[in-house]
């Protein structure tokens, strides 16, 4: 019972093409997050959402957009993929009703390669 | 701004050795939470522990223990009698009360050799 699933798990795409990653949760949590993981940088926040249609930028948001039209789905879009966006992307949901202090539950990650 | 520093990039130990992973954090908030996550070779992120800023009591869970010291802004993680299955990347993270986001350190890769 993952409670949170990411799709696709792996993707190879060409430079300049748009790419959308999907995060789906069954926990009805209010907060959802997108992180990217790169060697030497740990996990860095791209965007997050604190409710339907409520989103905000993280520390590395350039080149990315997000949408949340339903509580359960949080989409991350690379409008025009670049090689610097090759990374592992993790979605997370907050484990508590207020999104603070309860830690996150992470999806299994999406490995994206831009060639 | 808040920051989490894990100065040890990689650690290699022989099985059954004890090992301590260091975590130093910076925040101006008085209320915050600290976390440790484990990322095994399979890639998923596994929650290990949460500690709030008002609870400095050390915690032990089996072979794992955590030492939280506000005076030095540190939240160190010790594995006693390490095992090969402990090989993973370990992340320390900080969640402050006035924000919604978890800030991660860069991680420490632990290799336990048989």
GROMACS .gro file of N, CA, C and O in nm, chain A residues 36-44, chain B residues 3-11 20-24 35-39 45 77 88-94 103-111:
model
  184
   36UNK      N    1   1.386   1.721  -0.673
   36UNK     CA    2   1.480   1.653  -0.761
   36UNK      C    3   1.603   1.615  -0.680
   36UNK      O    4   1.644   1.687  -0.586
   37UNK      N    5   1.661   1.501  -0.715
   37UNK     CA    6   1.779   1.453  -0.644
   37UNK      C    7   1.895   1.443  -0.741
   37UNK      O    8   1.885   1.374  -0.844
   38UNK      N    9   2.004   1.509  -0.708
   38UNK     CA   10   2.123   1.509  -0.789
   38UNK      C   11   2.244   1.486  -0.699
   38UNK      O   12   2.248   1.533  -0.586
   39UNK      N   13   2.344   1.416  -0.750
   39UNK     CA   14   2.466   1.391  -0.671
   39UNK      C   15   2.526   1.522  -0.619
   39UNK      O   16   2.541   1.618  -0.694
   40UNK      N   17   2.559   1.521  -0.491
   40UNK     CA   18   2.621   1.639  -0.433
   40UNK      C   19   2.525   1.748  -0.390
   40UNK      O   20   2.567   1.846  -0.327
   41UNK      N   21   2.399   1.731  -0.423
   41UNK     CA   22   2.299   1.833  -0.388
   41UNK      C   23   2.189   1.782  -0.296
   41UNK      O   24   2.107   1.859  -0.249
   42UNK      N   25   2.185   1.655  -0.274
   42UNK     CA   26   2.076   1.602  -0.194
   42UNK      C   27   1.944   1.618  -0.269
   42UNK      O   28   1.938   1.605  -0.391
   43UNK      N   29   1.840   1.647  -0.194
   43UNK     CA   30   1.707   1.669  -0.253
   43UNK      C   31   1.675   1.817  -0.247
   43UNK      O   32   1.685   1.879  -0.141
   44UNK      N   33   1.634   1.870  -0.359
   44UNK     CA   34   1.602   2.012  -0.366
   44UNK      C   35   1.458   2.029  -0.412
   44UNK      O   36   1.413   1.963  -0.505
  118UNK      N   37   1.937   2.575   0.692
  118UNK     CA   38   2.037   2.497   0.621
  118UNK      C   39   2.069   2.372   0.699
  118UNK      O   40   2.067   2.372   0.823
  119UNK      N   41   2.096   2.264   0.628
  119UNK     CA   42   2.136   2.139   0.691
  119UNK      C   43   2.268   2.096   0.629
  119UNK      O   44   2.278   2.089   0.506
  120UNK      N   45   2.365   2.068   0.712
  120UNK     CA   46   2.497   2.029   0.664
  120UNK      C   47   2.531   1.888   0.708
  120UNK      O   48   2.530   1.856   0.827
  121UNK      N   49   2.562   1.806   0.610
  121UNK     CA   50   2.614   1.672   0.638
  121UNK      C   51   2.755   1.669   0.577
  121UNK      O   52   2.771   1.651   0.458
  122UNK      N   53   2.852   1.693   0.659
  122UNK     CA   54   2.988   1.712   0.610
  122UNK      C   55   3.050   1.584   0.557
  122UNK      O   56   3.140   1.589   0.473
  123UNK      N   57   3.005   1.472   0.606
  123UNK     CA   58   3.060   1.344   0.561
  123UNK      C   59   2.992   1.302   0.431
  123UNK      O   60   2.875   1.269   0.431
  124UNK      N   61   3.066   1.302   0.325
  124UNK     CA   62   3.007   1.263   0.197
  124UNK      C   63   2.995   1.112   0.187
  124UNK      O   64   2.891   1.061   0.146
  125UNK      N   65   3.102   1.044   0.225
  125UNK     CA   66   3.101   0.898   0.220
  125UNK      C   67   3.173   0.843   0.341
  125UNK      O   68   3.275   0.897   0.383
  126UNK      N   69   3.120   0.733   0.392
  126UNK     CA   70   3.185   0.662   0.503
  126UNK      C   71   3.187   0.515   0.468
  126UNK      O   72   3.087   0.461   0.418
  135UNK      N   73   2.893   0.678   1.322
  135UNK     CA   74   2.811   0.794   1.351
  135UNK      C   75   2.806   0.886   1.231
  135UNK      O   76   2.910   0.923   1.175
  136UNK      N   77   2.686   0.922   1.193
  136UNK     CA   78   2.664   1.016   1.083
  136UNK      C   79   2.629   1.152   1.143
  136UNK      O   80   2.538   1.162   1.225
  137UNK      N   81   2.701   1.253   1.099
  137UNK     CA   82   2.685   1.385   1.158
  137UNK      C   83   2.583   1.469   1.080
  137UNK      O   84   2.572   1.460   0.958
  138UNK      N   85   2.511   1.551   1.156
  138UNK     CA   86   2.416   1.645   1.096
  138UNK      C   87   2.418   1.773   1.178
  138UNK      O   88   2.396   1.770   1.300
  139UNK      N   89   2.444   1.883   1.111
  139UNK     CA   90   2.442   2.014   1.176
  139UNK      C   91   2.341   2.100   1.102
  139UNK      O   92   2.336   2.099   0.978
  150UNK      N   93   1.466   1.539   1.101
  150UNK     CA   94   1.436   1.406   1.050
  150UNK      C   95   1.563   1.339   0.999
  150UNK      O   96   1.659   1.404   0.960
  151UNK      N   97   1.556   1.205   0.997
  151UNK     CA   98   1.653   1.126   0.924
  151UNK      C   99   1.576   1.034   0.830
  151UNK      O  100   1.477   0.972   0.870
  152UNK      N  101   1.627   1.028   0.706
  152UNK     CA  102   1.573   0.937   0.606
  152UNK      C  103   1.685   0.848   0.555
  152UNK      O  104   1.800   0.890   0.546
  153UNK      N  105   1.647   0.728   0.516
  153UNK     CA  106   1.742   0.632   0.458
  153UNK      C  107   1.704   0.607   0.313
  153UNK      O  108   1.586   0.591   0.281
  154UNK      N  109   1.804   0.605   0.225
  154UNK     CA  110   1.781   0.571   0.085
  154UNK      C  111   1.869   0.452   0.049
  154UNK      O  112   1.986   0.467   0.017
  160UNK      N  113   1.295   0.638  -0.047
  160UNK     CA  114   1.331   0.715   0.072
  160UNK      C  115   1.248   0.666   0.189
  160UNK      O  116   1.125   0.669   0.185
  192UNK      N  117   2.343   1.066   1.417
  192UNK     CA  118   2.281   0.934   1.403
  192UNK      C  119   2.390   0.828   1.415
  192UNK      O  120   2.488   0.832   1.340
  203UNK      N  121   2.363   0.247   0.256
  203UNK     CA  122   2.260   0.335   0.200
  203UNK      C  123   2.312   0.477   0.203
  203UNK      O  124   2.419   0.505   0.256
  204UNK      N  125   2.232   0.566   0.146
  204UNK     CA  126   2.256   0.709   0.165
  204UNK      C  127   2.159   0.756   0.272
  204UNK      O  128   2.040   0.723   0.268
  205UNK      N  129   2.210   0.831   0.366
  205UNK     CA  130   2.128   0.879   0.476
  205UNK      C  131   2.118   1.031   0.468
  205UNK      O  132   2.219   1.101   0.454
  206UNK      N  133   1.994   1.078   0.480
  206UNK     CA  134   1.969   1.222   0.472
  206UNK      C  135   1.915   1.273   0.604
  206UNK      O  136   1.824   1.213   0.663
  207UNK      N  137   1.969   1.385   0.646
  207UNK     CA  138   1.915   1.460   0.757
  207UNK      C  139   1.831   1.574   0.699
  207UNK      O  140   1.864   1.628   0.592
  208UNK      N  141   1.722   1.611   0.766
  208UNK     CA  142   1.635   1.715   0.713
  208UNK      C  143   1.575   1.798   0.825
  208UNK      O  144   1.562   1.752   0.938
  209UNK      N  145   1.538   1.920   0.790
  209UNK     CA  146   1.485   2.017   0.887
  209UNK      C  147   1.353   2.073   0.836
  209UNK      O  148   1.340   2.108   0.717
  218UNK      N  149   1.382   2.086   0.438
  218UNK     CA  150   1.513   2.117   0.380
  218UNK      C  151   1.607   2.002   0.411
  218UNK      O  152   1.625   1.965   0.528
  219UNK      N  153   1.670   1.948   0.306
  219UNK     CA  154   1.756   1.832   0.322
  219UNK      C  155   1.903   1.870   0.321
  219UNK      O  156   1.944   1.967   0.256
  220UNK      N  157   1.982   1.788   0.390
  220UNK     CA  158   2.126   1.792   0.372
  220UNK      C  159   2.162   1.719   0.244
  220UNK      O  160   2.075   1.662   0.176
  221UNK      N  161   2.289   1.720   0.211
  221UNK     CA  162   2.332   1.659   0.086
  221UNK      C  163   2.350   1.508   0.097
  221UNK      O  164   2.377   1.442  -0.003
  222UNK      N  165   2.335   1.455   0.216
  222UNK     CA  166   2.339   1.310   0.232
  222UNK      C  167   2.478   1.256   0.262
  222UNK      O  168   2.580   1.314   0.225
  223UNK      N  169   2.480   1.144   0.332
  223UNK     CA  170   2.603   1.069   0.360
  223UNK      C  171   2.585   0.928   0.308
  223UNK      O  172   2.490   0.859   0.346
  224UNK      N  173   2.676   0.888   0.222
  224UNK     CA  174   2.670   0.752   0.169
  224UNK      C  175   2.749   0.660   0.261
  224UNK      O  176   2.869   0.680   0.282
  225UNK      N  177   2.682   0.562   0.316
  225UNK     CA  178   2.745   0.466   0.407
  225UNK      C  179   2.761   0.333   0.336
  225UNK      O  180   2.665   0.278   0.283
  226UNK      N  181   2.883   0.284   0.335
  226UNK     CA  182   2.912   0.151   0.279
  226UNK      C  183   2.960   0.062   0.392
  226UNK      O  184   3.059   0.095   0.459
   0.00000   0.00000   0.00000
